[in-house]
Tab-separated table of C-alpha atoms in Angstrom:
chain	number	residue	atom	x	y	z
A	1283	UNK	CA	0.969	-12.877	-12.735
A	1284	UNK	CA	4.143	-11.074	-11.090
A	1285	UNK	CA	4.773	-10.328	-7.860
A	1286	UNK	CA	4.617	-7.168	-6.084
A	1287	UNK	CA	6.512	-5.424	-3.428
A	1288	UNK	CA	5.010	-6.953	-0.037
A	1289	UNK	CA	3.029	-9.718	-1.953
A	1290	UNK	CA	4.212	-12.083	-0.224
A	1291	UNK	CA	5.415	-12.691	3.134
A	1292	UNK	CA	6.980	-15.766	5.244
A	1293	UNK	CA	5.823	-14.568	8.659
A	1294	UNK	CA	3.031	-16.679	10.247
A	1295	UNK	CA	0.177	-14.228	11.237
A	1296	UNK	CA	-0.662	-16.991	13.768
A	1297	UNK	CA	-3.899	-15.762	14.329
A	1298	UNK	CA	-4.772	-18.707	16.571
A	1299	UNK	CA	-2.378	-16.559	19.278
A	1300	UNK	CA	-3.994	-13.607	19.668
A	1301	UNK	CA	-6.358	-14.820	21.870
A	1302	UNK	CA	-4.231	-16.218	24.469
A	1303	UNK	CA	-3.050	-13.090	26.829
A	1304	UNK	CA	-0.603	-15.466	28.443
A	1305	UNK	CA	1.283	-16.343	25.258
A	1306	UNK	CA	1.270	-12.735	24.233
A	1307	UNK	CA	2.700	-11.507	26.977
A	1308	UNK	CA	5.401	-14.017	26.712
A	1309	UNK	CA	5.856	-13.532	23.105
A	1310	UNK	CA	6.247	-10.018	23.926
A	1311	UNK	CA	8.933	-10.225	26.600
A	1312	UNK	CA	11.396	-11.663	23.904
A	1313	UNK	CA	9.874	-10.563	21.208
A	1314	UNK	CA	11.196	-8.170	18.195
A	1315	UNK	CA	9.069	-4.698	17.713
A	1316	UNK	CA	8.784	-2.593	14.306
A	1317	UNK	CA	8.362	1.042	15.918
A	1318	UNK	CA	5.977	3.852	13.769
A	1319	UNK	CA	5.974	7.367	14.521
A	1320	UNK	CA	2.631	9.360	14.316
A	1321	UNK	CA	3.945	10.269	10.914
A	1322	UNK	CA	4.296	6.969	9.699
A	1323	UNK	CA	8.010	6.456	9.326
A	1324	UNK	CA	10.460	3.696	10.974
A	1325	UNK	CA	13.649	3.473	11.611
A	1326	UNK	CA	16.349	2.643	8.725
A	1327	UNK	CA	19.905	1.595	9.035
A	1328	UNK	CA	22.094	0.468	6.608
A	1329	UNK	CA	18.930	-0.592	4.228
A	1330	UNK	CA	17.584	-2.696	6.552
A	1331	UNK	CA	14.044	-1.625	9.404
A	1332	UNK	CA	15.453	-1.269	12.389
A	1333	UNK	CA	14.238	-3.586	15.242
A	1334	UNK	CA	14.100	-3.222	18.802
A	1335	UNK	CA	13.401	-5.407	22.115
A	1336	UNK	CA	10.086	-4.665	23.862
A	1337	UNK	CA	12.389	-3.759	26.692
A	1338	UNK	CA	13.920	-1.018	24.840
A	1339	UNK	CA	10.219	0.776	23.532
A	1340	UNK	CA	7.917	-0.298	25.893
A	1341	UNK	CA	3.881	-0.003	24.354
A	1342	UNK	CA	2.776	3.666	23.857
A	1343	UNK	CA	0.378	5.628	21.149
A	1344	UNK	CA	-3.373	5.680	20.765
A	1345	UNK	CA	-3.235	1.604	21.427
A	1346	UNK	CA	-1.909	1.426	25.158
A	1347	UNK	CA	-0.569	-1.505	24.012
A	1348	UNK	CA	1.267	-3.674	21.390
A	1349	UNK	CA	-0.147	-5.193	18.151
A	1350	UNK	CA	0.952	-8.340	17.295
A	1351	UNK	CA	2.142	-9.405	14.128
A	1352	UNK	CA	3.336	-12.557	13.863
A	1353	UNK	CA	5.708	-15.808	14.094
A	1354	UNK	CA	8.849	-16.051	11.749
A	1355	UNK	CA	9.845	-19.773	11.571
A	1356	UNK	CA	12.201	-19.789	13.906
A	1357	UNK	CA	10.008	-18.869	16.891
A	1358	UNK	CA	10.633	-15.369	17.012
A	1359	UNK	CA	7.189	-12.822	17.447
A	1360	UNK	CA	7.058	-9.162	15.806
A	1361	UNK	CA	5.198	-6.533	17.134
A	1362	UNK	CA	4.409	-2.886	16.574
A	1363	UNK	CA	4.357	-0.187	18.625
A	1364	UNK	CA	3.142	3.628	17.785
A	1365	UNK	CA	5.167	6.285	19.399
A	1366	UNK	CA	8.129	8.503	19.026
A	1367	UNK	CA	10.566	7.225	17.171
A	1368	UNK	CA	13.875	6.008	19.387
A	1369	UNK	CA	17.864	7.687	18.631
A	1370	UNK	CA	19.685	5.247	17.189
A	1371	UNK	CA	22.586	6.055	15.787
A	1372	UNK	CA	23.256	5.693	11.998
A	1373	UNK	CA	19.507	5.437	11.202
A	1374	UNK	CA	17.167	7.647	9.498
A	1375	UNK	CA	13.362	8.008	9.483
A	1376	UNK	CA	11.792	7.035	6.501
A	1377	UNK	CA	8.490	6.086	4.688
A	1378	UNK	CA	7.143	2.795	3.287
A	1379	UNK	CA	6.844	3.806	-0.171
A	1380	UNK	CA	10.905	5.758	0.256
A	1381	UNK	CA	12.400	2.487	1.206
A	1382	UNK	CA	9.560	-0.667	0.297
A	1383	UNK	CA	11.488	-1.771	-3.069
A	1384	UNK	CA	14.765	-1.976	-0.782
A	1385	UNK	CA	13.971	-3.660	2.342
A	1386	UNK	CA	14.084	-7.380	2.550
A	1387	UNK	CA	10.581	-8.992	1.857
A	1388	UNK	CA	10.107	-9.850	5.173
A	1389	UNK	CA	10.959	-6.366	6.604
A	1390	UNK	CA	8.571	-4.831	3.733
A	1391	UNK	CA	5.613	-6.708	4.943
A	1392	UNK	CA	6.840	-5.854	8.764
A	1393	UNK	CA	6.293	-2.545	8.170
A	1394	UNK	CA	3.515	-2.817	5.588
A	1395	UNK	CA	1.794	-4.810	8.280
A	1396	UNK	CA	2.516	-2.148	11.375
A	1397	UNK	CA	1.644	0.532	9.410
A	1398	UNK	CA	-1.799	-0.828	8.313
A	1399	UNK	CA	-2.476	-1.610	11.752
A	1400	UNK	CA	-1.204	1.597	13.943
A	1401	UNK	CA	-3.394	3.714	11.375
A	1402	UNK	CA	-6.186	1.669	11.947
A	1403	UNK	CA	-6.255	1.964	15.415
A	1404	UNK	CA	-5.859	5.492	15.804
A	1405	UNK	CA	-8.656	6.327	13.529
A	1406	UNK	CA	-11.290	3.992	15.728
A	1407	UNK	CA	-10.387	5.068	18.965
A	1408	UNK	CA	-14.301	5.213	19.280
A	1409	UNK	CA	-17.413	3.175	18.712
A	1410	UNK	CA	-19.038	4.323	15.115
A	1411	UNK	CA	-22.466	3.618	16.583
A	1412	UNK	CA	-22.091	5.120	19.934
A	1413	UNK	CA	-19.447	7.799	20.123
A	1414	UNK	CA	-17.964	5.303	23.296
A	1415	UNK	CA	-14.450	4.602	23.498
A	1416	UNK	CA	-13.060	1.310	22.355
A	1417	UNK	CA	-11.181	-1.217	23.929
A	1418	UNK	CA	-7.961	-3.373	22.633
A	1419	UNK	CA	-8.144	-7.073	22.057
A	1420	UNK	CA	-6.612	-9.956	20.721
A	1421	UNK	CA	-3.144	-8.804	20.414
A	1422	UNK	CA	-4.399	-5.117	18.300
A	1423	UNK	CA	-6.658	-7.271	16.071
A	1424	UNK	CA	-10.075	-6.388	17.554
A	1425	UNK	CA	-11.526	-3.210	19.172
A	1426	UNK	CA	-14.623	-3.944	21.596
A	1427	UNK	CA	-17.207	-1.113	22.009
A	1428	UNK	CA	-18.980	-0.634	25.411
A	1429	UNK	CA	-21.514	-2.451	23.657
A	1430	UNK	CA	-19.836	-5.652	23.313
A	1431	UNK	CA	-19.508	-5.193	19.534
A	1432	UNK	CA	-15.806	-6.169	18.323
A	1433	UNK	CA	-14.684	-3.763	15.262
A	1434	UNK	CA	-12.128	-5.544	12.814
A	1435	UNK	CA	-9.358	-3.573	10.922
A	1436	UNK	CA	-10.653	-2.184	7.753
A	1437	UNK	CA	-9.432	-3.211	4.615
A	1438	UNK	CA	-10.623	-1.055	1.560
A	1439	UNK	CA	-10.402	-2.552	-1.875
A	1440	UNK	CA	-9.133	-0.264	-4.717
A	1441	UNK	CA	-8.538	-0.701	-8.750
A	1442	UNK	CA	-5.098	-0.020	-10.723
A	1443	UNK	CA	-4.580	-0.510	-14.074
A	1444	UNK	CA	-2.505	0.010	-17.100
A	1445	UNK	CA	-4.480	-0.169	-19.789
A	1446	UNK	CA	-2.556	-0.418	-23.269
A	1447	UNK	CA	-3.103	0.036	-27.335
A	1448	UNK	CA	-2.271	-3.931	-27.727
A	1449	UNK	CA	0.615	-2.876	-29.955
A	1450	UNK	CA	4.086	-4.690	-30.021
A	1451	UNK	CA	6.927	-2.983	-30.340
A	1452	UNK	CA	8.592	0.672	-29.595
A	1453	UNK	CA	5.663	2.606	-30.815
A	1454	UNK	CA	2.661	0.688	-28.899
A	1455	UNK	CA	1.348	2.879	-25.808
A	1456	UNK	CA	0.139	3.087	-22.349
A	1457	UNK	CA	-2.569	5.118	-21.166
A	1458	UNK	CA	-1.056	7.514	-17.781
A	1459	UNK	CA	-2.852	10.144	-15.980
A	1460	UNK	CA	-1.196	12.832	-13.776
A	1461	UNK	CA	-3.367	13.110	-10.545
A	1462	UNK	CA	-4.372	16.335	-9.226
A	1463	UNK	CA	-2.865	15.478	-5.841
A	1464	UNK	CA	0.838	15.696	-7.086
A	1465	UNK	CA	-0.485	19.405	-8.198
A	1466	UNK	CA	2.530	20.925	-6.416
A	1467	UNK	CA	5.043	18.589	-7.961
A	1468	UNK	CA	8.413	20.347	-9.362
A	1469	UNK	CA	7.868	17.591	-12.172
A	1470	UNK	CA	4.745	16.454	-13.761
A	1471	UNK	CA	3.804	12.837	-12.247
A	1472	UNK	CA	2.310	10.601	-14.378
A	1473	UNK	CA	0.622	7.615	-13.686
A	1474	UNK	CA	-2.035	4.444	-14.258
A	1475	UNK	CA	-4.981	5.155	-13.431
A	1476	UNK	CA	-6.662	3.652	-9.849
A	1477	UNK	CA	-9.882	4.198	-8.171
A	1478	UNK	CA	-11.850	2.421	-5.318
A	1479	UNK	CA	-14.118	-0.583	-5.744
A	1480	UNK	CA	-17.769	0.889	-4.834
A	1481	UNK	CA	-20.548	-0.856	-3.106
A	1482	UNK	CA	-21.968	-3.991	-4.717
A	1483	UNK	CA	-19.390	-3.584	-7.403
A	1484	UNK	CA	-16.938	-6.171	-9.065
A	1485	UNK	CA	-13.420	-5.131	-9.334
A	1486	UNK	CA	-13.835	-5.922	-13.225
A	1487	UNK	CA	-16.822	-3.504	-13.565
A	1488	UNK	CA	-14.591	-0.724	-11.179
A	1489	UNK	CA	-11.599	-0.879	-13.450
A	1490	UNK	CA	-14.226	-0.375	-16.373
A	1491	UNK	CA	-15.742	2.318	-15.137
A	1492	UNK	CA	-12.908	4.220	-13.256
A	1493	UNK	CA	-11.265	4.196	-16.657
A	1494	UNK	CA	-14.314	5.596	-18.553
A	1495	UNK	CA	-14.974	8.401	-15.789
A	1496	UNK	CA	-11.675	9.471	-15.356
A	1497	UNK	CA	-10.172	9.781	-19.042
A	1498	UNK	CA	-13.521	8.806	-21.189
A	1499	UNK	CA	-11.416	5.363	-22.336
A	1500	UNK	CA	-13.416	2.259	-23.266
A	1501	UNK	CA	-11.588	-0.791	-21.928
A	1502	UNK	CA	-12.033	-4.556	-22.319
A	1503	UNK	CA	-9.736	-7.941	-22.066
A	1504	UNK	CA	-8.914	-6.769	-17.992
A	1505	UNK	CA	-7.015	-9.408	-16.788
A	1506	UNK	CA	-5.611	-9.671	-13.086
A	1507	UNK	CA	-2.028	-9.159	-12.804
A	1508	UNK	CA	-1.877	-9.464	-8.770
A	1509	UNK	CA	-2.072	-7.070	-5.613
A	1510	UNK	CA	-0.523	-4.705	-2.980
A	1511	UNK	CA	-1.185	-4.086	0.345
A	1512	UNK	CA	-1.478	0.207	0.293
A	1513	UNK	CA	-1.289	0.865	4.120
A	1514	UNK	CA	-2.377	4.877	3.071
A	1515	UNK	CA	-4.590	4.769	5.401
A	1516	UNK	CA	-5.735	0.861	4.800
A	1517	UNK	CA	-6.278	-0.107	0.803
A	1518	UNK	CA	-5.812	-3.228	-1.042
A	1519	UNK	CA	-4.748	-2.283	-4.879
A	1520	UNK	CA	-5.647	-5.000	-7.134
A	1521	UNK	CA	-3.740	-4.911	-10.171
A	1522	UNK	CA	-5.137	-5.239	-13.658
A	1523	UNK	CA	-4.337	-4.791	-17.269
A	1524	UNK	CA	-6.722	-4.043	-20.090
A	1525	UNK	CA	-6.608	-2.818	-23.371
A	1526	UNK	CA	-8.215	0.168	-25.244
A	1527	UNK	CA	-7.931	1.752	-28.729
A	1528	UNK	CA	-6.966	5.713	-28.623
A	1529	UNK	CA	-8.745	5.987	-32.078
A	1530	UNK	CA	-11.851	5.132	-30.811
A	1531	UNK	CA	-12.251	7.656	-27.334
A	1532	UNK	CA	-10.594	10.851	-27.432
A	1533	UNK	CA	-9.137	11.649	-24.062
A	1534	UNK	CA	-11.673	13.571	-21.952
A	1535	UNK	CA	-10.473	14.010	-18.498
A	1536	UNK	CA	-12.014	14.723	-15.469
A	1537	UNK	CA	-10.915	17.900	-13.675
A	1538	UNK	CA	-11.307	16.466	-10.002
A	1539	UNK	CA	-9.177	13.448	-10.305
A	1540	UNK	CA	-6.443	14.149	-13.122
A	1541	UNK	CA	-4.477	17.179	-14.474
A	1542	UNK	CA	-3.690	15.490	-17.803
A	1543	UNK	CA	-3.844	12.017	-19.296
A	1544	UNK	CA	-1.498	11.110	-22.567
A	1545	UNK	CA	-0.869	8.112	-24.228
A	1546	UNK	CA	2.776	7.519	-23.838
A	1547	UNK	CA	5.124	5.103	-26.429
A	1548	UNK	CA	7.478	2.189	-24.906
A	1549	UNK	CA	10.226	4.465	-26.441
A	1550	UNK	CA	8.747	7.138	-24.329
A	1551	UNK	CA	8.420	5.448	-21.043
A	1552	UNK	CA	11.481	3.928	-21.504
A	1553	UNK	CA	13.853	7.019	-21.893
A	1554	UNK	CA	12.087	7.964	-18.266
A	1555	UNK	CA	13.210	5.094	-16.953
A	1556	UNK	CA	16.753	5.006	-17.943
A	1557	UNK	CA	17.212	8.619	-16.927
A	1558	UNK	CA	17.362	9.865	-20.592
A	1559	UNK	CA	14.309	11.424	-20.333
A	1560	UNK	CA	13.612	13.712	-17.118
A	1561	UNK	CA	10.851	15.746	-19.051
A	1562	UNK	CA	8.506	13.659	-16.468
A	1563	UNK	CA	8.501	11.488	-13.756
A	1564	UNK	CA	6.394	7.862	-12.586
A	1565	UNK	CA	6.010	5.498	-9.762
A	1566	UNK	CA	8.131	4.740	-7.038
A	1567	UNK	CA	9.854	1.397	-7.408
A	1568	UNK	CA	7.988	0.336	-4.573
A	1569	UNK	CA	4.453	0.461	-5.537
A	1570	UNK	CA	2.465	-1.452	-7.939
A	1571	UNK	CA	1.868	1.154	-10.455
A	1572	UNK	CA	5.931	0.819	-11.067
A	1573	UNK	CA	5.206	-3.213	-11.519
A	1574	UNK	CA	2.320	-2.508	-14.128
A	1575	UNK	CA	3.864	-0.492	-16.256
A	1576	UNK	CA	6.991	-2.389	-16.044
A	1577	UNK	CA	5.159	-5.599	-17.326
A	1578	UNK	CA	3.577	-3.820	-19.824
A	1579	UNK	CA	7.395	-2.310	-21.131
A	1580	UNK	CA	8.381	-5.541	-21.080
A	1581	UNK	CA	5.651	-7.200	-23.067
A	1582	UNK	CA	6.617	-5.428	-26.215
């Protein structure tokens, strides 16, 4: 199992905190604060997030106040704020997934983290149940309906997966789909596949049948190869690999979900990586889809 952008992180959550309103607002008062516009971008200097004192933000967006985030080891809390995005000179608004394979680990999961959490709150504003508005608690990590029922931020667990031919070498092959979201691209995106994890349904049996559904491949031997936080709006991808044989399912896509599925060579993905090849394009560095289909390249 390899690690992912963001897969791990050395900031105490310190969850035992966030219900003590005393220590939070001391925590804040010194405190460091990852800012994210309504867009979803922060502030980057010099390849590094840019951090402010509460002093210098204050708490604003659809919270009314700041979400805590944690403890590094030296004392020091983070927090994140949603509003407009400060002028600081020499820095430049950018996304997670522009800058997540850059950052420091601990800035990654910062902003992983914030993100996550500001989009969360801004899409429960109000009670499912009762249409009331929601109150903030516990340092951003509760809502409370007029009801007294506490909401908790949603985590949604999704499926990625590069599924391969088994075959060693320059000539074995990878199974990528181009989405019908990156419709518009200049360049023809290709992928592995991903879907969500449905009700009452094993992440095993999801990566089977996302797989089937979306390019009519049979998979088996899926094996874990380790997760991402996906903070677009709140998804946890957990990475597997599997294998299939292209003689045995010809490629039958599904017009809702992909544009085009091949099976692509090493040689292949290879030359895209290296810049030799700009005939098509594939994952950021900073996702997990990059990381699959690295370790796959690399296996051969």
């Amino acid at each position: 199992m390899s690690e992912t952008p963001a897969a791990r992180s050395d900031l105490d959550r310190a969850a035992f905190r966030r219900a003590d309103p005393q220590w939070l607002a001391d925590a804040w008062s010194r405190g460091r604060v990852v800012v994210v516009g309504d867009d979803g971008r922060a502030l980057i200097r010099d390849e590094r997030l840019v951090l402010f004192g509460s002093g210098e933000v204050g708490a604003a967006g659809p919270t009314g106040e700041p979400l805590f985030l944690g403890v590094d080891a030296g004392g020091t809390a983070y927090f994140a704020v949603n509003r407009e995005l400060p002028e600081v000179p020499g820095a430049e608004p950018k996304h997670l997934w522009e800058v997540g394979a850059d950052l420091p680990p601990r800035e990654t999961s910062l902003l992983t983290q914030a993100l996550a959490l500001v989009r969360w709150h801004r899409d429960h504003l109000y009670a499912p149940r009762s249409g009331k508005p929601t109150t903030v608690e516990q340092g951003g990590w509760v809502r409370r309906d007029a009801d007294g029922e506490q909401h908790f931020p949603r985590t949604d667990p999704a499926v990625i997966m590069a599924v391969h031919d088994g075959v060693a070498g320059p000539q074995g092959r990878i199974l990528l789909g181009a989405n019908v979201v990156w419709a518009g691209a200049a360049k023809r995106r290709y992928s592995v596949l991903a879907g969500f994890v449905e009700a009452g349904e094993t992440a095993e049996d999801a990566v089977a049948r996302e797989v089937y559904e979306e390019a009519g491949v049979r998979v088996s031997d899926i094996r874990y190869h380790g997760s991402q936080a996906f903070p677009y709006p709140r998804s946890l991808m957990l990475g597997f690999i599997a294998v299939a044989d292209p003689a045995a399912d010809p490629l039958r896509t599904d017009p809702d979900e992909l544009l085009d599925a091949q099976w692509f060579t090493r040689e292949q993905v290879a030359r895209v990586l290296d810049g030799s090849d700009d005939s098509f394009t594939l994952p950021n560095r900073s996702s997990i889809a990059h990381q699959l289909v690295l370790t796959w390249l690399r296996a051969g």
